[in-house]
Amino acid sequence: MNGLAPMDFRKMNGLGNDFVVLDARLRPLSISTELARAIADRTSGIGCDQLIVLEPSRTADVRMRIWNNEGFEVESCGNASRCIADMLFAEKRQTVATIDTLGGYLTCEKAGDGLVRVDMGAPRFGWQDIPLSEPFADTRHIELQLGPIDAPLIHSPSVVNVGNPHCIFWVKDLAVVDLAKAGPMLEHHPLFPERANISLARVDAKDHITLKVWERGAGLTRACGTAACAVLAAAARIKLTHRKATVTLPGGDLLVEWREADDHILMTGPVTYEYEGVLPAHLAV
Ligand SMILES: N[C@H](CCC[C@H](N)C(=O)O)C(=O)O
């Protein structure tokens, strides 16, 4: 295994959603909220949307742990899954890899032209699965709006869990609300006991969605892989799109398919290696 030395880190991104990757397969690392925040800080740290830590796994090629830049650990990260899978392809000299995460067991494969395909598992739509703080029999549209009750700016979002919680508003205009302002309030809405990733989704065609995302614990990012998976499943569920579509994010496109045969979501997209470095003393783990 040609992993990283304990103090080394690798900077990577998926469509501009960027990560600091630490390799704890040879030496356990203890990540506190403060340390995760400090590493992710773009002024005094390395700077990233999420911190990714690799650990040994008995069931997969690697265990991948994820901390949002606010410092709290979360279950899933689609863009990082592609990045880590690509690292594993090179290490193993193979075209397949498996990753164990809090949000599920992922199987990954090379998809040609520098692309990686990740099986993100099946979406869950039950109100307890999202989770929501009160029961909704129908989660295709829940009662949540922003703006005046008689003329809401956005309303009736769909909710879905794809390893992590997502709330998706269907809009015709992605600028109908300033997501930088509305995002925090919606992320922390009392309906979401574990908070939520918030998306504005514009359906352009039966095979194309354009997306802007306010990420739980990270804010506006250039791309969110799990949001792309969530929005495709939610759109197909209410027949806004086919079960396969291109999802365009500010950082670029992902191809997402909600496979009929096993209900799994497949996400295909690129990986970017930025650089490697050594953690400075004040960030020593
Ligand atoms: N903000 C997400 C984690 C990162 C997801 C995103 N970066 C992706 O590519 O899926 C959450 O708190 O659930």
Coordinates of C-alpha atoms and ligand atoms in Angstrom, one line a residue:
M1 CA 0.0 0.0 0.0
N2 CA 1.6 3.3 -1.0
G3 CA -0.6 5.3 1.3
L4 CA 0.4 8.7 2.8
A5 CA 2.8 9.0 5.7
P6 CA 1.0 10.0 8.9
M7 CA 1.8 13.7 8.7
D8 CA 1.2 13.9 5.0
F9 CA -2.1 15.0 3.4
R10 CA -3.4 14.9 -0.1
K11 CA -5.6 17.7 -1.5
M12 CA -8.2 16.5 -3.9
N13 CA -11.6 17.6 -5.3
G14 CA -14.6 16.4 -7.2
L15 CA -16.0 19.1 -9.5
G16 CA -14.4 21.7 -7.1
N17 CA -15.9 20.2 -3.9
D18 CA -12.6 19.9 -2.2
F19 CA -11.0 17.6 0.4
V20 CA -8.0 17.2 2.6
V21 CA -7.3 13.5 2.8
L22 CA -5.4 12.0 5.7
D23 CA -4.3 8.3 5.8
A24 CA -4.8 6.7 9.2
R25 CA -4.4 3.1 7.9
L26 CA -0.9 2.7 9.5
R27 CA -1.4 4.9 12.5
P28 CA -4.7 5.8 14.2
L29 CA -5.6 9.5 14.2
S30 CA -7.8 11.2 16.7
I31 CA -9.8 14.0 15.0
S32 CA -11.5 16.5 17.3
T33 CA -14.1 19.1 16.1
E34 CA -11.5 21.8 16.7
L35 CA -8.8 20.0 14.6
A36 CA -11.2 19.3 11.8
R37 CA -12.2 22.9 11.7
A38 CA -8.6 24.1 11.9
I39 CA -7.5 21.9 9.0
A40 CA -10.5 22.9 6.9
D41 CA -10.0 26.6 7.6
R42 CA -9.2 28.4 4.4
T43 CA -7.3 31.3 6.1
S44 CA -5.2 29.6 8.8
G45 CA -5.4 25.9 7.8
I46 CA -5.1 23.9 4.6
G47 CA -8.7 24.8 3.5
C48 CA -11.4 22.4 2.3
D49 CA -15.1 21.6 2.3
Q50 CA -14.6 18.3 4.0
L51 CA -11.8 16.5 5.9
I52 CA -11.5 12.8 4.8
V53 CA -9.7 10.3 7.0
L54 CA -8.9 6.7 5.7
E55 CA -8.9 3.9 8.2
P56 CA -8.5 0.1 8.0
S57 CA -11.6 -1.9 7.3
R58 CA -12.4 -5.6 7.8
T59 CA -15.2 -5.5 5.3
A60 CA -14.0 -3.1 2.5
D61 CA -10.7 -1.9 1.0
V62 CA -10.9 1.1 3.3
R63 CA -13.1 2.8 5.8
M64 CA -13.7 6.5 4.9
R65 CA -14.6 9.0 7.6
I66 CA -15.9 12.5 6.7
W67 CA -15.9 15.7 8.7
N68 CA -17.6 18.8 7.3
N69 CA -15.6 22.0 7.6
E70 CA -17.7 23.1 10.6
G71 CA -16.0 20.2 12.4
F72 CA -18.7 17.5 12.8
E73 CA -18.5 14.0 11.4
V74 CA -21.1 12.9 8.9
E75 CA -22.2 9.8 7.0
S76 CA -21.6 10.2 3.3
C77 CA -19.7 12.2 0.7
G78 CA -20.3 11.4 -3.0
N79 CA -17.5 13.4 -4.5
A80 CA -15.0 12.2 -1.9
S81 CA -16.0 8.6 -2.5
R82 CA -14.9 9.0 -6.2
C83 CA -11.6 10.6 -5.1
I84 CA -10.8 7.8 -2.6
A85 CA -11.9 5.1 -5.0
D86 CA -9.5 6.5 -7.6
M87 CA -6.6 6.4 -5.0
L88 CA -7.5 2.8 -4.3
F89 CA -7.5 1.9 -8.0
A90 CA -3.9 3.2 -8.3
E91 CA -2.8 1.5 -5.0
K92 CA -4.3 -1.9 -5.9
R93 CA -3.7 -1.6 -9.6
Q94 CA -7.3 -2.6 -10.1
T95 CA -10.4 -1.0 -11.6
V96 CA -12.7 -1.8 -8.7
A97 CA -12.7 -0.8 -5.0
T98 CA -15.0 -0.9 -2.0
I99 CA -15.4 1.8 0.7
D100 CA -17.1 1.5 4.0
T101 CA -18.8 4.6 5.4
L102 CA -21.2 5.5 8.1
G103 CA -23.8 6.1 5.3
G104 CA -23.3 2.6 3.8
Y105 CA -21.0 0.2 1.9
L106 CA -19.9 1.6 -1.5
T107 CA -18.7 -0.3 -4.5
C108 CA -16.7 1.7 -7.0
E109 CA -15.4 1.1 -10.5
K110 CA -13.3 2.9 -13.1
A111 CA -15.7 4.3 -15.7
G112 CA -13.2 5.3 -18.4
D113 CA -11.9 8.7 -19.4
G114 CA -10.7 9.4 -15.9
L115 CA -14.3 8.9 -14.6
V116 CA -15.3 6.9 -11.5
R117 CA -18.7 5.3 -10.9
V118 CA -19.9 4.8 -7.3
D119 CA -22.8 2.7 -6.3
M120 CA -24.3 4.8 -3.5
G121 CA -26.9 2.3 -2.5
A122 CA -30.7 2.7 -2.4
P123 CA -32.4 5.9 -1.4
R124 CA -34.7 6.0 1.6
F125 CA -37.8 8.1 1.6
G126 CA -39.5 7.3 5.0
W127 CA -39.9 10.3 7.3
Q128 CA -38.0 8.5 10.0
D129 CA -35.2 7.7 7.5
I130 CA -34.6 11.3 6.5
P131 CA -35.1 11.9 9.5
L132 CA -37.9 14.4 10.1
S133 CA -39.1 15.5 13.5
E134 CA -42.7 14.8 12.7
P135 CA -44.5 12.2 10.7
F136 CA -45.2 12.8 7.0
A137 CA -47.0 10.0 5.2
D138 CA -46.0 11.4 1.9
T139 CA -42.4 12.7 1.7
R140 CA -42.6 13.5 -2.1
H141 CA -43.6 17.0 -0.9
I142 CA -43.6 18.1 2.7
E143 CA -45.1 21.2 4.3
L144 CA -42.2 23.6 4.4
Q145 CA -42.1 27.0 2.8
L146 CA -39.9 30.1 2.7
G147 CA -41.5 33.5 2.5
P148 CA -45.1 34.7 3.1
I149 CA -47.6 31.9 3.5
D150 CA -49.8 33.2 0.7
A151 CA -46.9 33.8 -1.7
P152 CA -44.0 31.6 -0.7
L153 CA -40.7 32.0 -2.6
I154 CA -40.1 28.3 -2.3
H155 CA -42.3 25.6 -0.8
S156 CA -43.2 21.9 -0.7
P157 CA -39.8 20.3 -1.0
S158 CA -39.0 16.6 -1.5
V159 CA -36.9 14.9 1.1
V160 CA -34.7 11.8 0.7
N161 CA -31.8 10.1 2.5
V162 CA -28.9 8.8 0.4
G163 CA -26.7 8.1 3.4
N164 CA -27.2 11.6 4.5
P165 CA -30.3 13.9 4.7
H166 CA -31.4 16.0 1.7
C167 CA -34.2 18.6 1.2
I168 CA -34.9 19.6 -2.4
F169 CA -36.9 22.6 -3.6
W170 CA -38.1 22.5 -7.2
V171 CA -37.6 25.9 -8.8
K172 CA -37.8 27.5 -12.3
D173 CA -35.2 30.1 -11.3
L174 CA -32.1 29.1 -9.3
A175 CA -31.9 32.7 -8.0
V176 CA -35.5 32.8 -6.7
V177 CA -33.9 32.9 -3.3
D178 CA -30.4 33.7 -2.2
L179 CA -29.3 30.3 -1.0
A180 CA -26.4 31.8 1.0
K181 CA -29.0 33.6 3.1
A182 CA -31.8 31.0 3.1
G183 CA -29.5 27.9 3.4
P184 CA -28.5 28.2 7.1
M185 CA -32.2 28.7 8.3
L186 CA -33.4 25.7 6.2
E187 CA -30.4 23.5 7.2
H188 CA -31.3 24.1 10.9
H189 CA -35.1 24.0 10.5
P190 CA -36.7 22.1 13.4
L191 CA -38.2 19.6 10.9
F192 CA -34.6 18.3 10.5
P193 CA -33.3 16.9 13.8
E194 CA -30.0 15.9 12.1
R195 CA -30.2 19.1 9.9
A196 CA -30.2 18.7 6.2
N197 CA -28.4 19.5 2.9
I198 CA -30.5 22.0 1.0
S199 CA -30.8 22.0 -2.8
L200 CA -32.5 24.3 -5.3
A201 CA -33.2 22.1 -8.4
R202 CA -34.3 23.2 -11.8
V203 CA -35.5 20.4 -14.1
D204 CA -34.4 21.4 -17.6
A205 CA -35.4 18.2 -19.3
K206 CA -36.4 14.6 -18.6
D207 CA -32.6 13.8 -18.6
H208 CA -31.1 17.0 -17.2
I209 CA -31.3 18.9 -13.8
T210 CA -29.4 22.0 -12.8
L211 CA -28.6 22.2 -9.0
K212 CA -27.3 24.6 -6.4
V213 CA -26.6 23.2 -3.0
W214 CA -26.2 24.6 0.5
E215 CA -24.3 21.7 2.2
R216 CA -25.1 20.8 5.8
G217 CA -22.0 21.8 7.9
A218 CA -20.1 23.2 4.9
G219 CA -22.3 25.9 3.2
L220 CA -22.3 26.6 -0.5
T221 CA -20.0 24.3 -2.4
R222 CA -19.1 23.9 -6.1
A223 CA -20.6 20.5 -6.1
C224 CA -22.3 17.9 -3.9
G225 CA -22.3 14.3 -5.1
T226 CA -24.9 13.0 -2.6
A227 CA -27.2 16.0 -3.5
A228 CA -27.0 15.0 -7.2
C229 CA -28.0 11.4 -6.2
A230 CA -30.8 12.7 -3.9
V231 CA -32.2 15.1 -6.5
L232 CA -32.3 12.5 -9.3
A233 CA -34.1 9.9 -7.1
A234 CA -36.5 12.5 -5.8
A235 CA -37.2 13.8 -9.3
A236 CA -37.7 10.4 -10.9
R237 CA -39.9 9.4 -8.0
I238 CA -42.4 12.2 -8.9
K239 CA -41.9 11.7 -12.6
L240 CA -40.1 15.0 -13.2
T241 CA -37.3 13.1 -14.9
H242 CA -36.3 9.7 -16.2
R243 CA -34.3 7.4 -13.8
K244 CA -31.1 8.5 -15.5
A245 CA -30.0 12.2 -15.9
T246 CA -27.1 14.6 -16.1
V247 CA -27.0 16.7 -13.0
T248 CA -25.2 20.1 -13.6
L249 CA -23.7 21.7 -10.5
P250 CA -21.7 24.9 -10.4
G251 CA -18.4 22.9 -10.7
G252 CA -19.6 20.6 -13.5
D253 CA -21.7 17.6 -14.4
L254 CA -22.4 14.2 -12.8
L255 CA -24.2 11.4 -14.5
V256 CA -26.7 9.8 -12.0
E257 CA -28.9 6.7 -12.5
W258 CA -31.4 5.2 -10.2
R259 CA -31.2 1.6 -11.3
E260 CA -34.5 -0.2 -11.5
A261 CA -33.0 -3.7 -11.0
D262 CA -31.9 -3.1 -7.4
D263 CA -33.0 0.4 -6.6
H264 CA -29.4 1.5 -6.2
I265 CA -28.1 5.0 -7.3
L266 CA -25.0 5.1 -9.5
M267 CA -23.1 8.3 -9.6
T268 CA -20.4 8.8 -12.3
G269 CA -18.0 11.7 -12.4
P270 CA -14.4 13.0 -12.4
V271 CA -11.6 13.2 -9.8
T272 CA -9.0 15.9 -9.4
Y273 CA -5.7 15.5 -7.6
E274 CA -4.5 18.9 -6.5
Y275 CA -1.3 18.4 -4.5
E276 CA 0.3 16.6 -1.5
G277 CA 1.8 18.3 1.5
V278 CA 2.8 17.9 5.2
L279 CA 0.5 19.2 7.9
P280 CA 2.1 22.2 9.6
A281 CA 3.0 21.8 13.3
H282 CA -0.1 23.7 14.5
L283 CA -2.2 21.1 12.7
A284 CA -0.2 18.1 13.7
V285 CA -2.5 15.1 14.4
Ligands
LIG1 N1 -22.4 18.1 3.6 C1 -22.7 16.7 3.6 C2 -21.4 15.9 3.5 C3 -20.6 16.1 2.3 C4 -21.5 15.8 1.1 C5 -21.0 16.3 -0.3 N2 -19.7 17.0 -0.2 C6 -21.0 15.2 -1.3 O1 -20.1 15.3 -2.2 O2 -21.8 14.4 -1.2 C7 -23.5 16.3 4.8 O3 -23.3 16.9 5.8 O4 -24.3 15.4 4.7

